PDB file of N, CA and C in Angstrom:
ATOM      1  N   MET A   1       0.853  -1.178   0.000  1.00 45.00           N
ATOM      2  CA  MET A   1       0.000   0.000   0.000  1.00 45.00           C
ATOM      3  C   MET A   1       0.898   1.240   0.000  1.00 45.00           C
ATOM      4  N   SER A   2       0.646   2.142  -0.937  1.00 44.00           N
ATOM      5  CA  SER A   2       1.477   3.348  -1.030  1.00 44.00           C
ATOM      6  C   SER A   2       0.939   4.422  -0.095  1.00 44.00           C
ATOM      7  N   PRO A   3       1.847   5.295   0.401  1.00 45.00           N
ATOM      8  CA  PRO A   3       1.394   6.359   1.300  1.00 45.00           C
ATOM      9  C   PRO A   3       0.500   7.352   0.571  1.00 45.00           C
ATOM     10  N   ALA A   4      -0.409   7.950   1.303  1.00 47.00           N
ATOM     11  CA  ALA A   4      -1.322   8.936   0.717  1.00 47.00           C
ATOM     12  C   ALA A   4      -0.540  10.169   0.290  1.00 47.00           C
ATOM     13  N   LYS A   5      -0.909  10.694  -0.867  1.00 47.00           N
ATOM     14  CA  LYS A   5      -0.256  11.908  -1.346  1.00 47.00           C
ATOM     15  C   LYS A   5      -0.863  13.117  -0.656  1.00 47.00           C
ATOM     16  N   VAL A   6      -0.001  14.035  -0.274  1.00 45.00           N
ATOM     17  CA  VAL A   6      -0.446  15.255   0.399  1.00 45.00           C
ATOM     18  C   VAL A   6      -0.254  16.416  -0.552  1.00 45.00           C
ATOM     19  N   ASP A   7      -1.287  17.174  -0.771  1.00 47.00           N
ATOM     20  CA  ASP A   7      -1.205  18.355  -1.631  1.00 47.00           C
ATOM     21  C   ASP A   7      -0.669  19.523  -0.811  1.00 47.00           C
ATOM     22  N   PRO A   8       0.582  19.982  -1.075  1.00 47.00           N
ATOM     23  CA  PRO A   8       1.145  21.073  -0.277  1.00 47.00           C
ATOM     24  C   PRO A   8       0.352  22.359  -0.412  1.00 47.00           C
ATOM     25  N   CYS A   9      -0.303  22.557  -1.552  1.00 49.00           N
ATOM     26  CA  CYS A   9      -1.111  23.770  -1.738  1.00 49.00           C
ATOM     27  C   CYS A   9      -2.314  23.774  -0.809  1.00 49.00           C
ATOM     28  N   SER A  10      -2.914  22.593  -0.590  1.00 50.00           N
ATOM     29  CA  SER A  10      -4.070  22.556   0.305  1.00 50.00           C
ATOM     30  C   SER A  10      -3.656  22.871   1.729  1.00 50.00           C
ATOM     31  N   GLN A  11      -2.471  22.438   2.122  1.00 51.00           N
ATOM     32  CA  GLN A  11      -1.986  22.762   3.465  1.00 51.00           C
ATOM     33  C   GLN A  11      -1.757  24.260   3.584  1.00 51.00           C
ATOM     34  N   THR A  12      -1.205  24.877   2.540  1.00 53.00           N
ATOM     35  CA  THR A  12      -0.955  26.317   2.554  1.00 53.00           C
ATOM     36  C   THR A  12      -2.278  27.067   2.603  1.00 53.00           C
ATOM     37  N   LYS A  13      -3.266  26.627   1.828  1.00 53.00           N
ATOM     38  CA  LYS A  13      -4.577  27.279   1.835  1.00 53.00           C
ATOM     39  C   LYS A  13      -5.225  27.174   3.207  1.00 53.00           C
ATOM     40  N   ASP A  14      -5.136  25.987   3.814  1.00 56.00           N
ATOM     41  CA  ASP A  14      -5.711  25.809   5.141  1.00 56.00           C
ATOM     42  C   ASP A  14      -5.016  26.709   6.156  1.00 56.00           C
ATOM     43  N   SER A  15      -3.697  26.834   6.059  1.00 55.00           N
ATOM     44  CA  SER A  15      -2.945  27.683   6.984  1.00 55.00           C
ATOM     45  C   SER A  15      -3.368  29.134   6.851  1.00 55.00           C
ATOM     46  N   ALA A  16      -3.466  29.615   5.613  1.00 51.00           N
ATOM     47  CA  ALA A  16      -3.857  31.008   5.392  1.00 51.00           C
ATOM     48  C   ALA A  16      -5.285  31.239   5.862  1.00 51.00           C
ATOM     49  N   ARG A  17      -6.179  30.289   5.591  1.00 50.00           N
ATOM     50  CA  ARG A  17      -7.570  30.428   6.008  1.00 50.00           C
ATOM     51  C   ARG A  17      -7.662  30.502   7.526  1.00 50.00           C
ATOM     52  N   THR A  18      -6.893  29.665   8.213  1.00 52.00           N
ATOM     53  CA  THR A  18      -6.882  29.679   9.674  1.00 52.00           C
ATOM     54  C   THR A  18      -6.368  31.011  10.182  1.00 52.00           C
ATOM     55  N   LEU A  19      -5.307  31.528   9.577  1.00 47.00           N
ATOM     56  CA  LEU A  19      -4.746  32.803  10.010  1.00 47.00           C
ATOM     57  C   LEU A  19      -5.737  33.935   9.812  1.00 47.00           C
ATOM     58  N   MET A  20      -6.521  33.887   8.731  1.00 50.00           N
ATOM     59  CA  MET A  20      -7.458  34.965   8.457  1.00 50.00           C
ATOM     60  C   MET A  20      -8.712  34.872   9.320  1.00 50.00           C
ATOM     61  N   LEU A  21      -9.171  33.666   9.611  1.00 49.00           N
ATOM     62  CA  LEU A  21     -10.443  33.505  10.298  1.00 49.00           C
ATOM     63  C   LEU A  21     -10.343  33.539  11.813  1.00 49.00           C
ATOM     64  N   ASP A  22      -9.207  33.185  12.377  1.00 51.00           N
ATOM     65  CA  ASP A  22      -9.075  33.138  13.822  1.00 51.00           C
ATOM     66  C   ASP A  22      -8.625  34.501  14.336  1.00 51.00           C
ATOM     67  N   LEU A  23      -9.601  35.386  14.536  1.00 51.00           N
ATOM     68  CA  LEU A  23      -9.293  36.750  14.946  1.00 51.00           C
ATOM     69  C   LEU A  23      -8.811  36.830  16.384  1.00 51.00           C
ATOM     70  N   SER A  24      -9.062  35.784  17.182  1.00 49.00           N
ATOM     71  CA  SER A  24      -8.648  35.824  18.579  1.00 49.00           C
ATOM     72  C   SER A  24      -7.156  35.505  18.732  1.00 49.00           C
ATOM     73  N   ALA A  25      -6.573  34.879  17.739  1.00 62.00           N
ATOM     74  CA  ALA A  25      -5.146  34.537  17.813  1.00 62.00           C
ATOM     75  C   ALA A  25      -4.306  35.786  17.595  1.00 62.00           C
ATOM     76  N   SER A  26      -3.119  35.792  18.146  1.00 85.00           N
ATOM     77  CA  SER A  26      -2.231  36.922  17.893  1.00 85.00           C
ATOM     78  C   SER A  26      -1.752  36.835  16.447  1.00 85.00           C
ATOM     79  N   PHE A  27      -1.656  37.966  15.804  1.00 88.00           N
ATOM     80  CA  PHE A  27      -1.300  38.022  14.389  1.00 88.00           C
ATOM     81  C   PHE A  27       0.196  37.824  14.216  1.00 88.00           C
ATOM     82  N   ASP A  28       0.571  36.914  13.336  1.00 93.00           N
ATOM     83  CA  ASP A  28       1.968  36.635  13.028  1.00 93.00           C
ATOM     84  C   ASP A  28       2.199  37.018  11.564  1.00 93.00           C
ATOM     85  N   PRO A  29       2.704  38.232  11.304  1.00 94.00           N
ATOM     86  CA  PRO A  29       2.837  38.693   9.920  1.00 94.00           C
ATOM     87  C   PRO A  29       3.788  37.840   9.085  1.00 94.00           C
ATOM     88  N   GLU A  30       4.816  37.281   9.698  1.00 94.00           N
ATOM     89  CA  GLU A  30       5.743  36.431   8.951  1.00 94.00           C
ATOM     90  C   GLU A  30       5.030  35.165   8.468  1.00 94.00           C
ATOM     91  N   ALA A  31       4.273  34.534   9.359  1.00 94.00           N
ATOM     92  CA  ALA A  31       3.535  33.328   8.991  1.00 94.00           C
ATOM     93  C   ALA A  31       2.456  33.647   7.966  1.00 94.00           C
ATOM     94  N   TYR A  32       1.793  34.788   8.137  1.00 94.00           N
ATOM     95  CA  TYR A  32       0.751  35.172   7.183  1.00 94.00           C
ATOM     96  C   TYR A  32       1.347  35.404   5.796  1.00 94.00           C
ATOM     97  N   ALA A  33       2.465  36.128   5.723  1.00 95.00           N
ATOM     98  CA  ALA A  33       3.113  36.390   4.430  1.00 95.00           C
ATOM     99  C   ALA A  33       3.530  35.079   3.772  1.00 95.00           C
ATOM    100  N   ALA A  34       4.090  34.161   4.560  1.00 93.00           N
ATOM    101  CA  ALA A  34       4.530  32.874   4.014  1.00 93.00           C
ATOM    102  C   ALA A  34       3.358  32.048   3.498  1.00 93.00           C
ATOM    103  N   ALA A  35       2.216  32.126   4.170  1.00 94.00           N
ATOM    104  CA  ALA A  35       1.041  31.349   3.764  1.00 94.00           C
ATOM    105  C   ALA A  35       0.270  32.026   2.639  1.00 94.00           C
ATOM    106  N   ALA A  36       0.170  33.350   2.661  1.00 95.00           N
ATOM    107  CA  ALA A  36      -0.656  34.067   1.692  1.00 95.00           C
ATOM    108  C   ALA A  36       0.039  34.266   0.349  1.00 95.00           C
ATOM    109  N   ALA A  37       1.340  34.449   0.347  1.00 95.00           N
ATOM    110  CA  ALA A  37       2.057  34.728  -0.902  1.00 95.00           C
ATOM    111  C   ALA A  37       1.814  33.663  -1.974  1.00 95.00           C
ATOM    112  N   PRO A  38       1.949  32.376  -1.655  1.00 95.00           N
ATOM    113  CA  PRO A  38       1.693  31.373  -2.701  1.00 95.00           C
ATOM    114  C   PRO A  38       0.236  31.371  -3.169  1.00 95.00           C
ATOM    115  N   LEU A  39      -0.687  31.669  -2.257  1.00 96.00           N
ATOM    116  CA  LEU A  39      -2.101  31.707  -2.645  1.00 96.00           C
ATOM    117  C   LEU A  39      -2.386  32.841  -3.625  1.00 96.00           C
ATOM    118  N   LEU A  40      -1.602  33.908  -3.516  1.00 95.00           N
ATOM    119  CA  LEU A  40      -1.764  35.059  -4.406  1.00 95.00           C
ATOM    120  C   LEU A  40      -0.865  34.967  -5.636  1.00 95.00           C
ATOM    121  N   GLY A  41      -0.098  33.897  -5.733  1.00 96.00           N
ATOM    122  CA  GLY A  41       0.798  33.722  -6.861  1.00 96.00           C
ATOM    123  C   GLY A  41       2.014  34.633  -6.796  1.00 96.00           C
ATOM    124  N   LEU A  42       2.409  35.009  -5.572  1.00 93.00           N
ATOM    125  CA  LEU A  42       3.553  35.905  -5.392  1.00 93.00           C
ATOM    126  C   LEU A  42       4.776  35.147  -4.918  1.00 93.00           C
ATOM    127  N   SER A  43       5.921  35.567  -5.405  1.00 93.00           N
ATOM    128  CA  SER A  43       7.160  35.052  -4.828  1.00 93.00           C
ATOM    129  C   SER A  43       7.814  36.235  -4.118  1.00 93.00           C
ATOM    130  N   LEU A  44       7.977  36.091  -2.822  1.00 92.00           N
ATOM    131  CA  LEU A  44       8.532  37.183  -2.028  1.00 92.00           C
ATOM    132  C   LEU A  44      10.053  37.106  -2.015  1.00 92.00           C
ATOM    133  N   ASP A  45      10.675  38.185  -2.442  1.00 93.00           N
ATOM    134  CA  ASP A  45      12.127  38.291  -2.371  1.00 93.00           C
ATOM    135  C   ASP A  45      12.486  38.440  -0.896  1.00 93.00           C
ATOM    136  N   PRO A  46      13.356  37.593  -0.378  1.00 93.00           N
ATOM    137  CA  PRO A  46      13.713  37.674   1.052  1.00 93.00           C
ATOM    138  C   PRO A  46      14.196  39.062   1.481  1.00 93.00           C
ATOM    139  N   ARG A  47      14.764  39.820   0.552  1.00 96.00           N
ATOM    140  CA  ARG A  47      15.228  41.172   0.890  1.00 96.00           C
ATOM    141  C   ARG A  47      14.067  42.104   1.222  1.00 96.00           C
ATOM    142  N   TRP A  48      12.857  41.780   0.760  1.00 95.00           N
ATOM    143  CA  TRP A  48      11.685  42.626   0.999  1.00 95.00           C
ATOM    144  C   TRP A  48      10.808  42.130   2.136  1.00 95.00           C
ATOM    145  N   LEU A  49      11.121  40.977   2.689  1.00 94.00           N
ATOM    146  CA  LEU A  49      10.263  40.369   3.706  1.00 94.00           C
ATOM    147  C   LEU A  49      10.075  41.262   4.933  1.00 94.00           C
ATOM    148  N   ASP A  50      11.136  41.939   5.377  1.00 95.00           N
ATOM    149  CA  ASP A  50      11.002  42.839   6.533  1.00 95.00           C
ATOM    150  C   ASP A  50      10.027  43.977   6.241  1.00 95.00           C
ATOM    151  N   SER A  51      10.098  44.538   5.049  1.00 96.00           N
ATOM    152  CA  SER A  51       9.189  45.628   4.672  1.00 96.00           C
ATOM    153  C   SER A  51       7.752  45.133   4.551  1.00 96.00           C
ATOM    154  N   VAL A  52       7.582  43.969   3.957  1.00 95.00           N
ATOM    155  CA  VAL A  52       6.237  43.395   3.797  1.00 95.00           C
ATOM    156  C   VAL A  52       5.621  43.129   5.164  1.00 95.00           C
ATOM    157  N   THR A  53       6.371  42.503   6.072  1.00 95.00           N
ATOM    158  CA  THR A  53       5.814  42.183   7.385  1.00 95.00           C
ATOM    159  C   THR A  53       5.582  43.449   8.218  1.00 95.00           C
ATOM    160  N   ALA A  54       6.412  44.477   8.031  1.00 96.00           N
ATOM    161  CA  ALA A  54       6.181  45.748   8.735  1.00 96.00           C
ATOM    162  C   ALA A  54       4.861  46.361   8.280  1.00 96.00           C
ATOM    163  N   ASN A  55       4.589  46.331   6.983  1.00 96.00           N
ATOM    164  CA  ASN A  55       3.329  46.851   6.468  1.00 96.00           C
ATOM    165  C   ASN A  55       2.147  46.021   6.956  1.00 96.00           C
ATOM    166  N   LEU A  56       2.311  44.709   7.044  1.00 95.00           N
ATOM    167  CA  LEU A  56       1.236  43.864   7.565  1.00 95.00           C
ATOM    168  C   LEU A  56       0.942  44.188   9.023  1.00 95.00           C
ATOM    169  N   ARG A  57       1.977  44.516   9.812  1.00 94.00           N
ATOM    170  CA  ARG A  57       1.760  44.905  11.207  1.00 94.00           C
ATOM    171  C   ARG A  57       0.945  46.201  11.290  1.00 94.00           C
ATOM    172  N   VAL A  58       1.264  47.172  10.436  1.00 95.00           N
ATOM    173  CA  VAL A  58       0.523  48.438  10.408  1.00 95.00           C
ATOM    174  C   VAL A  58      -0.933  48.182  10.018  1.00 95.00           C
ATOM    175  N   LEU A  59      -1.147  47.352   9.000  1.00 94.00           N
ATOM    176  CA  LEU A  59      -2.510  47.032   8.567  1.00 94.00           C
ATOM    177  C   LEU A  59      -3.286  46.292   9.655  1.00 94.00           C
ATOM    178  N   ALA A  60      -2.609  45.410  10.391  1.00 92.00           N
ATOM    179  CA  ALA A  60      -3.272  44.683  11.481  1.00 92.00           C
ATOM    180  C   ALA A  60      -3.722  45.645  12.576  1.00 92.00           C
ATOM    181  N   LYS A  61      -2.893  46.647  12.884  1.00 91.00           N
ATOM    182  CA  LYS A  61      -3.282  47.647  13.891  1.00 91.00           C
ATOM    183  C   LYS A  61      -4.480  48.449  13.406  1.00 91.00           C
ATOM    184  N   ALA A  62      -4.492  48.818  12.132  1.00 92.00           N
ATOM    185  CA  ALA A  62      -5.631  49.544  11.572  1.00 92.00           C
ATOM    186  C   ALA A  62      -6.894  48.680  11.622  1.00 92.00           C
ATOM    187  N   ALA A  63      -6.746  47.398  11.328  1.00 90.00           N
ATOM    188  CA  ALA A  63      -7.893  46.486  11.384  1.00 90.00           C
ATOM    189  C   ALA A  63      -8.428  46.360  12.801  1.00 90.00           C
ATOM    190  N   GLU A  64      -7.531  46.381  13.802  1.00 88.00           N
ATOM    191  CA  GLU A  64      -7.972  46.337  15.203  1.00 88.00           C
ATOM    192  C   GLU A  64      -8.831  47.554  15.533  1.00 88.00           C
ATOM    193  N   LEU A  65      -8.418  48.727  15.042  1.00 89.00           N
ATOM    194  CA  LEU A  65      -9.199  49.945  15.296  1.00 89.00           C
ATOM    195  C   LEU A  65     -10.588  49.845  14.675  1.00 89.00           C
ATOM    196  N   VAL A  66     -10.649  49.370  13.438  1.00 86.00           N
ATOM    197  CA  VAL A  66     -11.933  49.266  12.742  1.00 86.00           C
ATOM    198  C   VAL A  66     -12.818  48.218  13.391  1.00 86.00           C
ATOM    199  N   SER A  67     -12.262  47.036  13.640  1.00 86.00           N
ATOM    200  CA  SER A  67     -13.087  45.963  14.205  1.00 86.00           C
ATOM    201  C   SER A  67     -13.444  46.217  15.669  1.00 86.00           C
ATOM    202  N   GLY A  68     -12.678  47.047  16.343  1.00 86.00           N
ATOM    203  CA  GLY A  68     -12.966  47.356  17.738  1.00 86.00           C
ATOM    204  C   GLY A  68     -13.961  48.477  17.935  1.00 86.00           C
ATOM    205  N   PHE A  69     -14.363  49.138  16.838  1.00 86.00           N
ATOM    206  CA  PHE A  69     -15.303  50.247  16.944  1.00 86.00           C
ATOM    207  C   PHE A  69     -16.700  49.699  17.201  1.00 86.00           C
ATOM    208  N   PRO A  70     -17.352  50.156  18.289  1.00 87.00           N
ATOM    209  CA  PRO A  70     -18.693  49.635  18.592  1.00 87.00           C
ATOM    210  C   PRO A  70     -19.710  50.136  17.569  1.00 87.00           C
ATOM    211  N   LEU A  71     -20.472  49.210  17.023  1.00 83.00           N
ATOM    212  CA  LEU A  71     -21.466  49.542  16.016  1.00 83.00           C
ATOM    213  C   LEU A  71     -22.693  48.669  16.246  1.00 83.00           C
ATOM    214  N   ALA A  72     -23.829  49.313  16.382  1.00 87.00           N
ATOM    215  CA  ALA A  72     -25.072  48.577  16.635  1.00 87.00           C
ATOM    216  C   ALA A  72     -25.457  47.750  15.409  1.00 87.00           C
ATOM    217  N   ASP A  73     -26.126  46.621  15.640  1.00 85.00           N
ATOM    218  CA  ASP A  73     -26.549  45.754  14.545  1.00 85.00           C
ATOM    219  C   ASP A  73     -27.555  46.441  13.628  1.00 85.00           C
ATOM    220  N   GLU A  74     -28.270  47.433  14.147  1.00 88.00           N
ATOM    221  CA  GLU A  74     -29.307  48.101  13.368  1.00 88.00           C
ATOM    222  C   GLU A  74     -28.739  49.118  12.381  1.00 88.00           C
ATOM    223  N   VAL A  75     -27.488  49.489  12.524  1.00 85.00           N
ATOM    224  CA  VAL A  75     -26.882  50.504  11.666  1.00 85.00           C
ATOM    225  C   VAL A  75     -26.668  49.910  10.274  1.00 85.00           C
ATOM    226  N   GLU A  76     -27.090  50.672   9.251  1.00 84.00           N
ATOM    227  CA  GLU A  76     -26.919  50.217   7.877  1.00 84.00           C
ATOM    228  C   GLU A  76     -25.734  50.951   7.248  1.00 84.00           C
ATOM    229  N   ALA A  77     -25.088  50.274   6.343  1.00 78.00           N
ATOM    230  CA  ALA A  77     -23.951  50.866   5.631  1.00 78.00           C
ATOM    231  C   ALA A  77     -24.466  51.963   4.691  1.00 78.00           C
ATOM    232  N   ALA A  78     -23.647  52.970   4.486  1.00 78.00           N
ATOM    233  CA  ALA A  78     -24.000  54.043   3.557  1.00 78.00           C
ATOM    234  C   ALA A  78     -24.045  53.461   2.139  1.00 78.00           C
ATOM    235  N   PRO A  79     -25.036  53.892   1.329  1.00 83.00           N
ATOM    236  CA  PRO A  79     -25.163  53.329  -0.019  1.00 83.00           C
ATOM    237  C   PRO A  79     -24.027  53.780  -0.944  1.00 83.00           C
ATOM    238  N   SER A  80     -23.458  54.952  -0.709  1.00 81.00           N
ATOM    239  CA  SER A  80     -22.341  55.392  -1.549  1.00 81.00           C
ATOM    240  C   SER A  80     -21.466  56.354  -0.751  1.00 81.00           C
ATOM    241  N   PHE A  81     -20.238  56.453  -1.174  1.00 75.00           N
ATOM    242  CA  PHE A  81     -19.293  57.342  -0.515  1.00 75.00           C
ATOM    243  C   PHE A  81     -18.766  58.325  -1.553  1.00 75.00           C
ATOM    244  N   GLU A  82     -18.785  59.584  -1.207  1.00 79.00           N
ATOM    245  CA  GLU A  82     -18.294  60.594  -2.135  1.00 79.00           C
ATOM    246  C   GLU A  82     -17.343  61.519  -1.417  1.00 79.00           C
ATOM    247  N   ALA A  83     -16.344  61.983  -2.141  1.00 76.00           N
ATOM    248  CA  ALA A  83     -15.364  62.901  -1.566  1.00 76.00           C
ATOM    249  C   ALA A  83     -15.809  64.333  -1.775  1.00 76.00           C
TER     250      ALA A  83
END
């Protein structure tokens, strides 16, 4: 009996999905970049990894501000936004 084949892409997809959906976990930008890059078809140059993860940290802080803002369930989104 031959061993079962494991699809490395499915493991990467599962890892990225877990990182995105588990909001209670602490955010690991290095792990997220490693999991998300192949899903997006990106090859990250190691020389840029520090910059990419720094930007992900900034975005995570911004997401905390947005998701932490109290908003009643009855509030509806604006139909359009204009400058």
